[in-house]
């Protein structure tokens, strides 16, 4: 599979597109670690939201996919009404599905949305908003730019 | 006070310098939200560390400084031995001081280090590693690049 380098400029431009697509209000941003952290930070700055949190998951590495995804470090959402979960890519959808399951069970009064830059149509769940489908293997700038 | 635009390229180059300075091993990265999140993601990728977490704080806005900083959303560090806390700037030092106080009390067996890009010498605590002193008000790319 060929690789597509995804630069900071690509990321910035795609986030601008994403902000034009997002059409529901939210007061809290949760970034999936690690993939959604930069995105969470930049969207938090753009929307002037300081309730920017992270969640973690394990069960996925570059070559194998485990049936069970564990999601942990669930933030305190007691002062949140509407939460957007952000991720760089919704690939299988396993992480987002598990995160939504846990978050909705723990905070049934909160609206949860999902936004990603990339979304594979084969995923088990679609984000509410995304920017593009990946055509190739995406080599994100955050994965390689420090390794030059 | 004049403003200095701090671009993604500046950030990338400074993180490369920072990785050359960091001379202690660690297995976990905690980014302060929001400022340290992109940094945590990129360093996590560089060091191939998946234990990348976030902590939150309140008590600081752009114009006023409250005496009390509250640090919350403390991650589960039970499988960590050595943790680096990363932040874009150590300014007053209040957030890092409070974070260290809480983390060391909760996890007395863990070594904690602090790394930042910017460090003001007037801060109450110095990071173990940093890259530069801010000469002006820093306008980080993540704060303004989506607002063009």
PDB file of C-alpha atoms in Angstrom:
ATOM      1  CA  UNK A   1       0.000   0.000   0.000  1.00  0.00           C
ATOM      2  CA  UNK A   2       1.429   3.363  -0.900  1.00  0.00           C
ATOM      3  CA  UNK A   3       1.862   5.972   1.789  1.00  0.00           C
ATOM      4  CA  UNK A   4       0.482   9.469   1.772  1.00  0.00           C
ATOM      5  CA  UNK A   5       2.371  12.043   3.835  1.00  0.00           C
ATOM      6  CA  UNK A   6      -0.125  14.150   5.717  1.00  0.00           C
ATOM      7  CA  UNK A   7       1.534  17.450   6.613  1.00  0.00           C
ATOM      8  CA  UNK A   8       0.709  20.006   9.264  1.00  0.00           C
ATOM      9  CA  UNK A   9      -0.664  22.235   6.496  1.00  0.00           C
ATOM     10  CA  UNK A  10      -2.996  19.419   5.354  1.00  0.00           C
ATOM     11  CA  UNK A  11      -4.123  18.996   8.949  1.00  0.00           C
ATOM     12  CA  UNK A  12      -4.727  22.723   9.459  1.00  0.00           C
ATOM     13  CA  UNK A  13      -6.684  22.984   6.201  1.00  0.00           C
ATOM     14  CA  UNK A  14      -8.772  19.902   7.007  1.00  0.00           C
ATOM     15  CA  UNK A  15      -9.571  21.222  10.483  1.00  0.00           C
ATOM     16  CA  UNK A  16     -10.826  24.427   8.879  1.00  0.00           C
ATOM     17  CA  UNK A  17     -13.114  22.338   6.661  1.00  0.00           C
ATOM     18  CA  UNK A  18     -14.240  20.318   9.675  1.00  0.00           C
ATOM     19  CA  UNK A  19     -15.188  23.438  11.659  1.00  0.00           C
ATOM     20  CA  UNK A  20     -17.408  24.496   8.755  1.00  0.00           C
ATOM     21  CA  UNK A  21     -19.169  21.119   8.809  1.00  0.00           C
ATOM     22  CA  UNK A  22     -19.768  20.874  12.558  1.00  0.00           C
ATOM     23  CA  UNK A  23     -23.269  22.233  13.079  1.00  0.00           C
ATOM     24  CA  UNK A  24     -24.141  21.261  16.638  1.00  0.00           C
ATOM     25  CA  UNK A  25     -23.051  23.077  19.808  1.00  0.00           C
ATOM     26  CA  UNK A  26     -20.762  21.458  22.339  1.00  0.00           C
ATOM     27  CA  UNK A  27     -19.031  22.580  25.521  1.00  0.00           C
ATOM     28  CA  UNK A  28     -16.430  19.839  25.917  1.00  0.00           C
ATOM     29  CA  UNK A  29     -13.877  18.173  23.650  1.00  0.00           C
ATOM     30  CA  UNK A  30     -12.435  14.713  24.252  1.00  0.00           C
ATOM     31  CA  UNK A  31      -9.432  13.715  22.187  1.00  0.00           C
ATOM     32  CA  UNK A  32      -8.541  10.056  21.833  1.00  0.00           C
ATOM     33  CA  UNK A  33      -4.937   9.525  22.842  1.00  0.00           C
ATOM     34  CA  UNK A  34      -2.719   9.696  20.965  1.00  0.00           C
ATOM     35  CA  UNK A  35      -4.371  10.347  17.583  1.00  0.00           C
ATOM     36  CA  UNK A  36      -6.854  13.030  18.594  1.00  0.00           C
ATOM     37  CA  UNK A  37      -4.735  15.112  20.977  1.00  0.00           C
ATOM     38  CA  UNK A  38      -3.432  17.802  18.598  1.00  0.00           C
ATOM     39  CA  UNK A  39      -6.882  18.022  17.070  1.00  0.00           C
ATOM     40  CA  UNK A  40      -8.457  18.453  20.515  1.00  0.00           C
ATOM     41  CA  UNK A  41      -6.001  21.209  21.369  1.00  0.00           C
ATOM     42  CA  UNK A  42      -6.509  23.154  18.144  1.00  0.00           C
ATOM     43  CA  UNK A  43     -10.295  22.827  18.202  1.00  0.00           C
ATOM     44  CA  UNK A  44     -10.317  23.819  21.869  1.00  0.00           C
ATOM     45  CA  UNK A  45      -8.444  26.996  20.943  1.00  0.00           C
ATOM     46  CA  UNK A  46     -10.670  27.667  17.939  1.00  0.00           C
ATOM     47  CA  UNK A  47     -13.924  27.257  19.872  1.00  0.00           C
ATOM     48  CA  UNK A  48     -12.483  28.840  23.032  1.00  0.00           C
ATOM     49  CA  UNK A  49     -13.304  25.716  25.029  1.00  0.00           C
ATOM     50  CA  UNK A  50     -11.110  24.896  28.009  1.00  0.00           C
ATOM     51  CA  UNK A  51     -12.840  21.634  28.876  1.00  0.00           C
ATOM     52  CA  UNK A  52     -10.477  19.665  26.643  1.00  0.00           C
ATOM     53  CA  UNK A  53      -9.909  16.127  27.898  1.00  0.00           C
ATOM     54  CA  UNK A  54      -8.321  12.908  26.751  1.00  0.00           C
ATOM     55  CA  UNK A  55      -9.282   9.255  26.838  1.00  0.00           C
ATOM     56  CA  UNK A  56      -7.036   6.272  26.323  1.00  0.00           C
ATOM     57  CA  UNK A  57      -7.583   2.952  24.648  1.00  0.00           C
ATOM     58  CA  UNK A  58      -5.592  -0.208  24.126  1.00  0.00           C
ATOM     59  CA  UNK A  59      -6.149  -3.227  21.950  1.00  0.00           C
ATOM     60  CA  UNK A  60      -4.920  -1.914  18.651  1.00  0.00           C
ATOM     61  CA  UNK A  61      -1.426  -1.882  17.263  1.00  0.00           C
ATOM     62  CA  UNK A  62      -0.146  -1.391  13.750  1.00  0.00           C
ATOM     63  CA  UNK A  63      -0.476  -5.027  12.731  1.00  0.00           C
ATOM     64  CA  UNK A  64      -2.978  -6.839  14.957  1.00  0.00           C
ATOM     65  CA  UNK A  65      -6.456  -6.011  16.061  1.00  0.00           C
ATOM     66  CA  UNK A  66      -7.763  -7.446  19.303  1.00  0.00           C
ATOM     67  CA  UNK A  67     -11.442  -8.145  19.706  1.00  0.00           C
ATOM     68  CA  UNK A  68     -11.642  -6.214  22.905  1.00  0.00           C
ATOM     69  CA  UNK A  69     -10.752  -2.559  23.071  1.00  0.00           C
ATOM     70  CA  UNK A  70     -10.318  -1.197  26.561  1.00  0.00           C
ATOM     71  CA  UNK A  71     -11.072   2.494  27.049  1.00  0.00           C
ATOM     72  CA  UNK A  72      -9.805   4.136  30.239  1.00  0.00           C
ATOM     73  CA  UNK A  73      -8.987   7.431  31.943  1.00  0.00           C
ATOM     74  CA  UNK A  74     -12.565   8.586  31.568  1.00  0.00           C
ATOM     75  CA  UNK A  75     -12.670  12.312  32.415  1.00  0.00           C
ATOM     76  CA  UNK A  76     -15.054  13.937  34.854  1.00  0.00           C
ATOM     77  CA  UNK A  77     -17.919  15.222  32.667  1.00  0.00           C
ATOM     78  CA  UNK A  78     -20.246  16.362  35.423  1.00  0.00           C
ATOM     79  CA  UNK A  79     -20.184  19.966  34.203  1.00  0.00           C
ATOM     80  CA  UNK A  80     -20.627  19.033  30.527  1.00  0.00           C
ATOM     81  CA  UNK A  81     -23.857  18.985  28.530  1.00  0.00           C
ATOM     82  CA  UNK A  82     -22.660  18.271  25.021  1.00  0.00           C
ATOM     83  CA  UNK A  83     -19.388  16.568  24.175  1.00  0.00           C
ATOM     84  CA  UNK A  84     -17.526  16.078  20.922  1.00  0.00           C
ATOM     85  CA  UNK A  85     -15.091  13.175  20.712  1.00  0.00           C
ATOM     86  CA  UNK A  86     -12.339  13.802  18.176  1.00  0.00           C
ATOM     87  CA  UNK A  87      -9.997  11.355  16.495  1.00  0.00           C
ATOM     88  CA  UNK A  88      -7.587  11.553  13.592  1.00  0.00           C
ATOM     89  CA  UNK A  89      -9.106   8.530  11.857  1.00  0.00           C
ATOM     90  CA  UNK A  90     -12.130   6.290  12.333  1.00  0.00           C
ATOM     91  CA  UNK A  91     -10.691   3.086  10.924  1.00  0.00           C
ATOM     92  CA  UNK A  92     -12.415  -0.032  12.304  1.00  0.00           C
ATOM     93  CA  UNK A  93     -14.571   2.126  14.580  1.00  0.00           C
ATOM     94  CA  UNK A  94     -13.835  -0.168  17.549  1.00  0.00           C
ATOM     95  CA  UNK A  95     -12.322   2.532  19.761  1.00  0.00           C
ATOM     96  CA  UNK A  96     -15.103   5.039  19.146  1.00  0.00           C
ATOM     97  CA  UNK A  97     -17.811   2.400  19.644  1.00  0.00           C
ATOM     98  CA  UNK A  98     -16.320   1.329  22.971  1.00  0.00           C
ATOM     99  CA  UNK A  99     -15.746   4.917  24.089  1.00  0.00           C
ATOM    100  CA  UNK A 100     -19.361   5.859  23.307  1.00  0.00           C
ATOM    101  CA  UNK A 101     -20.648   2.765  25.097  1.00  0.00           C
ATOM    102  CA  UNK A 102     -18.728   3.613  28.279  1.00  0.00           C
ATOM    103  CA  UNK A 103     -19.380   7.357  28.168  1.00  0.00           C
ATOM    104  CA  UNK A 104     -23.121   7.044  27.472  1.00  0.00           C
ATOM    105  CA  UNK A 105     -23.513   4.520  30.294  1.00  0.00           C
ATOM    106  CA  UNK A 106     -21.668   6.753  32.753  1.00  0.00           C
ATOM    107  CA  UNK A 107     -23.186  10.066  31.603  1.00  0.00           C
ATOM    108  CA  UNK A 108     -26.638   9.280  30.170  1.00  0.00           C
ATOM    109  CA  UNK A 109     -27.701  12.944  30.309  1.00  0.00           C
ATOM    110  CA  UNK A 110     -24.944  14.111  27.919  1.00  0.00           C
ATOM    111  CA  UNK A 111     -25.126  14.374  24.121  1.00  0.00           C
ATOM    112  CA  UNK A 112     -22.082  12.834  22.458  1.00  0.00           C
ATOM    113  CA  UNK A 113     -20.888  13.593  18.940  1.00  0.00           C
ATOM    114  CA  UNK A 114     -17.923  12.252  16.998  1.00  0.00           C
ATOM    115  CA  UNK A 115     -15.706  14.114  14.543  1.00  0.00           C
ATOM    116  CA  UNK A 116     -12.675  12.827  12.679  1.00  0.00           C
ATOM    117  CA  UNK A 117     -10.468  13.911   9.833  1.00  0.00           C
ATOM    118  CA  UNK A 118     -10.407  10.530   8.107  1.00  0.00           C
ATOM    119  CA  UNK A 119     -13.175   7.946   7.996  1.00  0.00           C
ATOM    120  CA  UNK A 120     -13.106   4.522   6.374  1.00  0.00           C
ATOM    121  CA  UNK A 121     -16.529   3.515   5.098  1.00  0.00           C
ATOM    122  CA  UNK A 122     -15.863  -0.030   6.329  1.00  0.00           C
ATOM    123  CA  UNK A 123     -15.858   1.156   9.951  1.00  0.00           C
ATOM    124  CA  UNK A 124     -18.588  -0.101  12.288  1.00  0.00           C
ATOM    125  CA  UNK A 125     -19.657   3.436  13.133  1.00  0.00           C
ATOM    126  CA  UNK A 126     -19.665   6.679  11.180  1.00  0.00           C
ATOM    127  CA  UNK A 127     -18.579   9.955  12.768  1.00  0.00           C
ATOM    128  CA  UNK A 128     -21.149  12.752  12.802  1.00  0.00           C
ATOM    129  CA  UNK A 129     -18.654  14.829  10.798  1.00  0.00           C
ATOM    130  CA  UNK A 130     -15.491  13.947   8.919  1.00  0.00           C
ATOM    131  CA  UNK A 131     -13.399  15.468   6.164  1.00  0.00           C
ATOM    132  CA  UNK A 132     -12.129  12.753   3.854  1.00  0.00           C
ATOM    133  CA  UNK A 133     -11.767   9.057   3.133  1.00  0.00           C
ATOM    134  CA  UNK A 134      -8.216   7.733   3.266  1.00  0.00           C
ATOM    135  CA  UNK A 135      -7.086   6.500  -0.159  1.00  0.00           C
ATOM    136  CA  UNK A 136      -3.736   5.216   1.030  1.00  0.00           C
ATOM    137  CA  UNK A 137      -1.884   4.563   4.268  1.00  0.00           C
ATOM    138  CA  UNK A 138      -1.718   7.948   5.977  1.00  0.00           C
ATOM    139  CA  UNK A 139       1.644   8.963   7.354  1.00  0.00           C
ATOM    140  CA  UNK A 140       0.713  11.729   9.779  1.00  0.00           C
ATOM    141  CA  UNK A 141       3.203  14.540  10.382  1.00  0.00           C
ATOM    142  CA  UNK A 142       3.116  13.910  14.119  1.00  0.00           C
ATOM    143  CA  UNK A 143       4.379  10.364  13.561  1.00  0.00           C
ATOM    144  CA  UNK A 144       7.443  11.215  11.515  1.00  0.00           C
ATOM    145  CA  UNK A 145       8.379  14.894  11.652  1.00  0.00           C
ATOM    146  CA  UNK A 146      10.659  14.503  14.687  1.00  0.00           C
ATOM    147  CA  UNK A 147      12.456  11.534  13.147  1.00  0.00           C
ATOM    148  CA  UNK A 148      14.204  13.382  10.266  1.00  0.00           C
TER     149      UNK A 148
ATOM    150  CA  UNK B   1       4.253  43.779  24.517  1.00  0.00           C
ATOM    151  CA  UNK B   2       5.052  42.672  21.003  1.00  0.00           C
ATOM    152  CA  UNK B   3       3.874  39.289  19.830  1.00  0.00           C
ATOM    153  CA  UNK B   4       5.995  36.530  18.376  1.00  0.00           C
ATOM    154  CA  UNK B   5       4.243  34.097  16.046  1.00  0.00           C
ATOM    155  CA  UNK B   6       5.362  30.594  16.884  1.00  0.00           C
ATOM    156  CA  UNK B   7       4.785  28.385  13.860  1.00  0.00           C
ATOM    157  CA  UNK B   8       4.444  24.641  13.526  1.00  0.00           C
ATOM    158  CA  UNK B   9       7.957  24.587  12.058  1.00  0.00           C
ATOM    159  CA  UNK B  10       9.317  26.396  15.134  1.00  0.00           C
ATOM    160  CA  UNK B  11       7.514  23.873  17.318  1.00  0.00           C
ATOM    161  CA  UNK B  12       8.857  20.890  15.374  1.00  0.00           C
ATOM    162  CA  UNK B  13      12.406  22.242  15.466  1.00  0.00           C
ATOM    163  CA  UNK B  14      12.208  23.000  19.185  1.00  0.00           C
ATOM    164  CA  UNK B  15      10.861  19.533  19.947  1.00  0.00           C
ATOM    165  CA  UNK B  16      13.856  18.068  18.102  1.00  0.00           C
ATOM    166  CA  UNK B  17      16.139  20.160  20.329  1.00  0.00           C
ATOM    167  CA  UNK B  18      14.191  19.067  23.406  1.00  0.00           C
ATOM    168  CA  UNK B  19      14.563  15.365  22.567  1.00  0.00           C
ATOM    169  CA  UNK B  20      18.332  15.868  22.403  1.00  0.00           C
ATOM    170  CA  UNK B  21      18.305  17.444  25.869  1.00  0.00           C
ATOM    171  CA  UNK B  22      16.126  14.877  27.633  1.00  0.00           C
ATOM    172  CA  UNK B  23      18.567  12.444  29.222  1.00  0.00           C
ATOM    173  CA  UNK B  24      16.434  10.383  31.579  1.00  0.00           C
ATOM    174  CA  UNK B  25      14.230   7.428  30.650  1.00  0.00           C
ATOM    175  CA  UNK B  26      10.461   7.565  31.022  1.00  0.00           C
ATOM    176  CA  UNK B  27       7.592   5.270  30.130  1.00  0.00           C
ATOM    177  CA  UNK B  28       4.654   7.689  30.369  1.00  0.00           C
ATOM    178  CA  UNK B  29       3.918  11.181  29.068  1.00  0.00           C
ATOM    179  CA  UNK B  30       1.379  13.538  30.634  1.00  0.00           C
ATOM    180  CA  UNK B  31       0.423  16.606  28.647  1.00  0.00           C
ATOM    181  CA  UNK B  32      -1.183  19.547  30.392  1.00  0.00           C
ATOM    182  CA  UNK B  33      -4.432  20.452  28.676  1.00  0.00           C
ATOM    183  CA  UNK B  34      -4.586  22.354  26.488  1.00  0.00           C
ATOM    184  CA  UNK B  35      -1.019  23.643  26.069  1.00  0.00           C
ATOM    185  CA  UNK B  36       0.873  20.357  26.235  1.00  0.00           C
ATOM    186  CA  UNK B  37      -1.405  18.111  24.194  1.00  0.00           C
ATOM    187  CA  UNK B  38       0.224  18.394  20.752  1.00  0.00           C
ATOM    188  CA  UNK B  39       3.603  18.101  22.409  1.00  0.00           C
ATOM    189  CA  UNK B  40       2.505  14.960  24.264  1.00  0.00           C
ATOM    190  CA  UNK B  41       1.237  13.412  21.034  1.00  0.00           C
ATOM    191  CA  UNK B  42       4.393  14.139  19.045  1.00  0.00           C
ATOM    192  CA  UNK B  43       6.752  13.023  21.809  1.00  0.00           C
ATOM    193  CA  UNK B  44       4.655   9.894  22.307  1.00  0.00           C
ATOM    194  CA  UNK B  45       5.103   9.074  18.633  1.00  0.00           C
ATOM    195  CA  UNK B  46       8.819   9.907  18.701  1.00  0.00           C
ATOM    196  CA  UNK B  47       9.557   7.753  21.763  1.00  0.00           C
ATOM    197  CA  UNK B  48       7.032   5.080  20.754  1.00  0.00           C
ATOM    198  CA  UNK B  49       5.177   5.495  24.040  1.00  0.00           C
ATOM    199  CA  UNK B  50       1.460   4.772  24.085  1.00  0.00           C
ATOM    200  CA  UNK B  51       0.926   5.758  27.715  1.00  0.00           C
ATOM    201  CA  UNK B  52       0.178   9.348  26.745  1.00  0.00           C
ATOM    202  CA  UNK B  53      -2.239  11.017  29.157  1.00  0.00           C
ATOM    203  CA  UNK B  54      -3.625  14.450  29.903  1.00  0.00           C
ATOM    204  CA  UNK B  55      -4.287  16.450  33.038  1.00  0.00           C
ATOM    205  CA  UNK B  56      -6.462  19.514  33.383  1.00  0.00           C
ATOM    206  CA  UNK B  57      -6.116  22.642  35.439  1.00  0.00           C
ATOM    207  CA  UNK B  58      -8.156  25.742  36.074  1.00  0.00           C
ATOM    208  CA  UNK B  59      -7.389  28.996  37.767  1.00  0.00           C
ATOM    209  CA  UNK B  60      -5.519  30.777  35.032  1.00  0.00           C
ATOM    210  CA  UNK B  61      -6.896  32.896  32.233  1.00  0.00           C
ATOM    211  CA  UNK B  62      -5.193  35.342  29.909  1.00  0.00           C
ATOM    212  CA  UNK B  63      -5.476  38.322  32.239  1.00  0.00           C
ATOM    213  CA  UNK B  64      -5.932  37.178  35.826  1.00  0.00           C
ATOM    214  CA  UNK B  65      -4.114  34.699  37.945  1.00  0.00           C
ATOM    215  CA  UNK B  66      -5.925  33.013  40.795  1.00  0.00           C
ATOM    216  CA  UNK B  67      -3.998  31.942  43.840  1.00  0.00           C
ATOM    217  CA  UNK B  68      -5.383  28.471  43.732  1.00  0.00           C
ATOM    218  CA  UNK B  69      -4.846  26.234  40.751  1.00  0.00           C
ATOM    219  CA  UNK B  70      -6.996  23.129  40.661  1.00  0.00           C
ATOM    220  CA  UNK B  71      -5.558  20.122  38.848  1.00  0.00           C
ATOM    221  CA  UNK B  72      -7.969  17.342  37.917  1.00  0.00           C
ATOM    222  CA  UNK B  73      -8.512  14.313  35.698  1.00  0.00           C
ATOM    223  CA  UNK B  74      -5.495  12.581  37.181  1.00  0.00           C
ATOM    224  CA  UNK B  75      -4.728   9.532  35.012  1.00  0.00           C
ATOM    225  CA  UNK B  76      -4.214   6.004  36.278  1.00  0.00           C
ATOM    226  CA  UNK B  77      -0.420   5.664  36.613  1.00  0.00           C
ATOM    227  CA  UNK B  78      -0.337   2.266  38.293  1.00  0.00           C
ATOM    228  CA  UNK B  79       1.658   0.749  35.432  1.00  0.00           C
ATOM    229  CA  UNK B  80       4.088   3.682  35.178  1.00  0.00           C
ATOM    230  CA  UNK B  81       7.550   3.950  36.714  1.00  0.00           C
ATOM    231  CA  UNK B  82       8.856   7.184  35.297  1.00  0.00           C
ATOM    232  CA  UNK B  83       6.671   9.993  33.985  1.00  0.00           C
ATOM    233  CA  UNK B  84       7.442  13.152  32.040  1.00  0.00           C
ATOM    234  CA  UNK B  85       4.983  16.029  32.315  1.00  0.00           C
ATOM    235  CA  UNK B  86       5.057  18.256  29.242  1.00  0.00           C
ATOM    236  CA  UNK B  87       3.786  21.797  28.809  1.00  0.00           C
ATOM    237  CA  UNK B  88       4.198  24.447  26.135  1.00  0.00           C
ATOM    238  CA  UNK B  89       5.326  27.083  28.635  1.00  0.00           C
ATOM    239  CA  UNK B  90       6.234  27.200  32.304  1.00  0.00           C
ATOM    240  CA  UNK B  91       5.138  30.734  33.064  1.00  0.00           C
ATOM    241  CA  UNK B  92       4.292  31.267  36.752  1.00  0.00           C
ATOM    242  CA  UNK B  93       4.937  27.574  37.462  1.00  0.00           C
ATOM    243  CA  UNK B  94       1.694  27.313  39.466  1.00  0.00           C
ATOM    244  CA  UNK B  95       0.150  24.574  37.342  1.00  0.00           C
ATOM    245  CA  UNK B  96       3.252  22.400  37.305  1.00  0.00           C
ATOM    246  CA  UNK B  97       3.814  22.873  41.048  1.00  0.00           C
ATOM    247  CA  UNK B  98       0.250  21.849  41.836  1.00  0.00           C
ATOM    248  CA  UNK B  99       0.339  18.937  39.390  1.00  0.00           C
ATOM    249  CA  UNK B 100       3.581  17.619  40.916  1.00  0.00           C
ATOM    250  CA  UNK B 101       2.192  17.990  44.427  1.00  0.00           C
ATOM    251  CA  UNK B 102      -0.910  15.946  43.589  1.00  0.00           C
ATOM    252  CA  UNK B 103       0.866  13.350  41.462  1.00  0.00           C
ATOM    253  CA  UNK B 104       3.699  12.742  43.947  1.00  0.00           C
ATOM    254  CA  UNK B 105       1.224  12.370  46.809  1.00  0.00           C
ATOM    255  CA  UNK B 106      -0.873   9.866  44.868  1.00  0.00           C
ATOM    256  CA  UNK B 107       2.009   7.960  43.268  1.00  0.00           C
ATOM    257  CA  UNK B 108       4.997   8.262  45.646  1.00  0.00           C
ATOM    258  CA  UNK B 109       6.856   5.421  43.928  1.00  0.00           C
ATOM    259  CA  UNK B 110       7.019   7.188  40.541  1.00  0.00           C
ATOM    260  CA  UNK B 111       9.771   9.518  39.277  1.00  0.00           C
ATOM    261  CA  UNK B 112       8.336  12.677  37.745  1.00  0.00           C
ATOM    262  CA  UNK B 113      10.143  14.968  35.328  1.00  0.00           C
ATOM    263  CA  UNK B 114       9.011  18.170  33.639  1.00  0.00           C
ATOM    264  CA  UNK B 115       9.810  19.361  30.117  1.00  0.00           C
ATOM    265  CA  UNK B 116       8.602  22.487  28.366  1.00  0.00           C
ATOM    266  CA  UNK B 117       9.412  24.452  25.263  1.00  0.00           C
ATOM    267  CA  UNK B 118       9.373  27.861  26.950  1.00  0.00           C
ATOM    268  CA  UNK B 119      10.392  28.673  30.505  1.00  0.00           C
ATOM    269  CA  UNK B 120      10.266  32.035  32.247  1.00  0.00           C
ATOM    270  CA  UNK B 121      13.044  32.395  34.797  1.00  0.00           C
ATOM    271  CA  UNK B 122      10.569  34.123  37.146  1.00  0.00           C
ATOM    272  CA  UNK B 123       8.553  30.885  37.493  1.00  0.00           C
ATOM    273  CA  UNK B 124       8.377  29.204  40.905  1.00  0.00           C
ATOM    274  CA  UNK B 125       9.738  25.954  39.494  1.00  0.00           C
ATOM    275  CA  UNK B 126      12.143  25.147  36.702  1.00  0.00           C
ATOM    276  CA  UNK B 127      11.485  22.290  34.280  1.00  0.00           C
ATOM    277  CA  UNK B 128      14.111  19.565  34.100  1.00  0.00           C
ATOM    278  CA  UNK B 129      14.499  20.417  30.410  1.00  0.00           C
ATOM    279  CA  UNK B 130      13.367  23.325  28.298  1.00  0.00           C
ATOM    280  CA  UNK B 131      14.322  24.904  24.996  1.00  0.00           C
ATOM    281  CA  UNK B 132      14.106  28.677  25.254  1.00  0.00           C
ATOM    282  CA  UNK B 133      13.071  31.712  27.266  1.00  0.00           C
ATOM    283  CA  UNK B 134      10.173  33.707  25.827  1.00  0.00           C
ATOM    284  CA  UNK B 135      11.292  37.197  24.802  1.00  0.00           C
ATOM    285  CA  UNK B 136       7.818  38.394  23.822  1.00  0.00           C
ATOM    286  CA  UNK B 137       4.223  37.264  24.067  1.00  0.00           C
ATOM    287  CA  UNK B 138       4.135  33.930  22.225  1.00  0.00           C
ATOM    288  CA  UNK B 139       1.326  33.487  19.738  1.00  0.00           C
ATOM    289  CA  UNK B 140       1.271  29.730  19.271  1.00  0.00           C
ATOM    290  CA  UNK B 141       0.188  28.336  15.901  1.00  0.00           C
ATOM    291  CA  UNK B 142      -2.458  26.201  17.580  1.00  0.00           C
ATOM    292  CA  UNK B 143      -4.132  29.315  18.944  1.00  0.00           C
ATOM    293  CA  UNK B 144      -4.518  31.179  15.681  1.00  0.00           C
ATOM    294  CA  UNK B 145      -3.982  29.002  12.608  1.00  0.00           C
ATOM    295  CA  UNK B 146      -7.650  27.993  12.331  1.00  0.00           C
ATOM    296  CA  UNK B 147      -8.829  31.576  12.664  1.00  0.00           C
ATOM    297  CA  UNK B 148      -7.439  32.908   9.343  1.00  0.00           C
TER     298      UNK B 148
END
